[in-house]
Short mmCIF file of C-alpha atoms in Angstrom, two decimals:
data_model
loop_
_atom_site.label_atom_id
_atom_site.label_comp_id
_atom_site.label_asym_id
_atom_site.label_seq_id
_atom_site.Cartn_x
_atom_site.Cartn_y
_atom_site.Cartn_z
CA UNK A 1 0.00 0.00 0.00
CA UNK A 2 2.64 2.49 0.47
CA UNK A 3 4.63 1.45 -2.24
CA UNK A 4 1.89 1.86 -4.54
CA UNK A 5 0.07 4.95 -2.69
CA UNK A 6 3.08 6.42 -2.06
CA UNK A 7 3.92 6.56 -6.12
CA UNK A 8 0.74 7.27 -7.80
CA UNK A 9 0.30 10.49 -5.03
CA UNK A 10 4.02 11.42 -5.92
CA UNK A 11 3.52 11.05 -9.80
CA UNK A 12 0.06 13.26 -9.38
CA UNK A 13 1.91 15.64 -7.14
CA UNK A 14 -0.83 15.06 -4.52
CA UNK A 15 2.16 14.48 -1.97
CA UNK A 16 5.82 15.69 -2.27
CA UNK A 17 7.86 14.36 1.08
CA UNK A 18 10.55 16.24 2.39
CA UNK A 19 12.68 13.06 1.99
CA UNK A 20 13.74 10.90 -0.96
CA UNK A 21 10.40 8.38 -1.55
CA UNK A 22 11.52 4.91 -1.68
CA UNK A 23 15.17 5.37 -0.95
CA UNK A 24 16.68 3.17 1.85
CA UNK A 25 18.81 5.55 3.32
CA UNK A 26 16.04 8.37 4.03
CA UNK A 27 12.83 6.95 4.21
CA UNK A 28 12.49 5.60 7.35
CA UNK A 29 9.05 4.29 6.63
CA UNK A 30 10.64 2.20 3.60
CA UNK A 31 13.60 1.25 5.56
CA UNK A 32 11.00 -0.16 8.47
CA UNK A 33 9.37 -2.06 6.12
CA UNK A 34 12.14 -3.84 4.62
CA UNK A 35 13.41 -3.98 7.84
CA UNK A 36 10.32 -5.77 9.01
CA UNK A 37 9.88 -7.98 5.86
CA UNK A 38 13.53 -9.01 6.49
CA UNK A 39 13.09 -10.11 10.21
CA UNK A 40 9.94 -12.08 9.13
CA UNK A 41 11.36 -13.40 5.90
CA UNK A 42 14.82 -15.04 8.05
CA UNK A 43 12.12 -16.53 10.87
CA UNK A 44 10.52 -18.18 8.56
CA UNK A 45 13.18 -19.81 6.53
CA UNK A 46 15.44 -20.53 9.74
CA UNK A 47 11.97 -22.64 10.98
CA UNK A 48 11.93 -24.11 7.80
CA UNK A 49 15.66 -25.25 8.42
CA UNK A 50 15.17 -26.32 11.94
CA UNK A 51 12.40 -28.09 10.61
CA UNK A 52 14.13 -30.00 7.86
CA UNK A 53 16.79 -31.03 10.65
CA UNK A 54 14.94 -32.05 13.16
CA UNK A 55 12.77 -34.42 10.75
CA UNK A 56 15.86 -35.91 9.50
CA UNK A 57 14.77 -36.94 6.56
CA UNK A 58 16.52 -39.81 4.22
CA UNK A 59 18.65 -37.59 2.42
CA UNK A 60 15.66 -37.27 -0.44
CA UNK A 61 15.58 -34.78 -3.02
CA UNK A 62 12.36 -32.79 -1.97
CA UNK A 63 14.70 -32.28 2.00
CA UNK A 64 17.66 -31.40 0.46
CA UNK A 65 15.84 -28.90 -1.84
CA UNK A 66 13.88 -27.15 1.10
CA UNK A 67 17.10 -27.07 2.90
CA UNK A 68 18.61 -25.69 -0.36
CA UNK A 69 15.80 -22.97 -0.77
CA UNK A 70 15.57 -22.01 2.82
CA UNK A 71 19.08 -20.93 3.09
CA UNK A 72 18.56 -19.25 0.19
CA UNK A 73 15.58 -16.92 1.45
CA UNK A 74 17.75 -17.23 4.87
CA UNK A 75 20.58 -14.97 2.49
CA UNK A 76 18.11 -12.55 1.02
CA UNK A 77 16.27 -11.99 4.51
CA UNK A 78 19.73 -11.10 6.00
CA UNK A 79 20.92 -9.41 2.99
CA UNK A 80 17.28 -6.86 3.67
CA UNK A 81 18.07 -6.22 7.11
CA UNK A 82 21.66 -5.70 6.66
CA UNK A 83 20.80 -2.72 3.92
CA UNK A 84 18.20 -1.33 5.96
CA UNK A 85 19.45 -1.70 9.67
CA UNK A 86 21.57 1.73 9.86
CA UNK A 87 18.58 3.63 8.97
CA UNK A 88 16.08 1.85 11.21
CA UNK A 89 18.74 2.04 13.97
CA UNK A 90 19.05 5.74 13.56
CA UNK A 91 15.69 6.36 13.80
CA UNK A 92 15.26 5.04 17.21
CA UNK A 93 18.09 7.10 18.68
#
């Protein structure tokens, strides 16, 4: 919503912020968000890893691909908070 909001009122010149819309470094709105997405995105995938481990399954190709995948979301979660942590962490100071 305020991805999409936030760029049609921007492109009609309904709303013109007094920071750069959609950048990670000044909107702290967009930088909580991805910040937020991140933190759920790594939860989920690390469960999905614990998960896979703790079942232990028989080395098949559907466990090791989970496993495979999960990491891989695991990466992209921690890759979103570590671009949008300085910014998140600034704002609460």
């Amino acid at each position: 919503m305020y991805l999409i909001g936030g760029y049609v009122a921007v492109s009609f010149g309904l709303w013109s912020p007094s920071y750069a819309f959609l950048s990670l470094s000044e909107d702290v709105y967009f930088a909580w968000l991805g910040f937020l997405s991140g933190t759920v995105i790594c939860l989920g995938t690390g469960s999905l890893i614990g998960l896979a481990f703790l079942t232990e399954g028989d080395s098949r190709i559907h466990n090791e691909l989970s496993i495979l995948f999960s990491f891989i979301g695991f990466g992209f979660g921690a890759g979103l908070l570590r671009m949008t942590y300085p910014t998140v962490l600034s704002s609460l100071l």
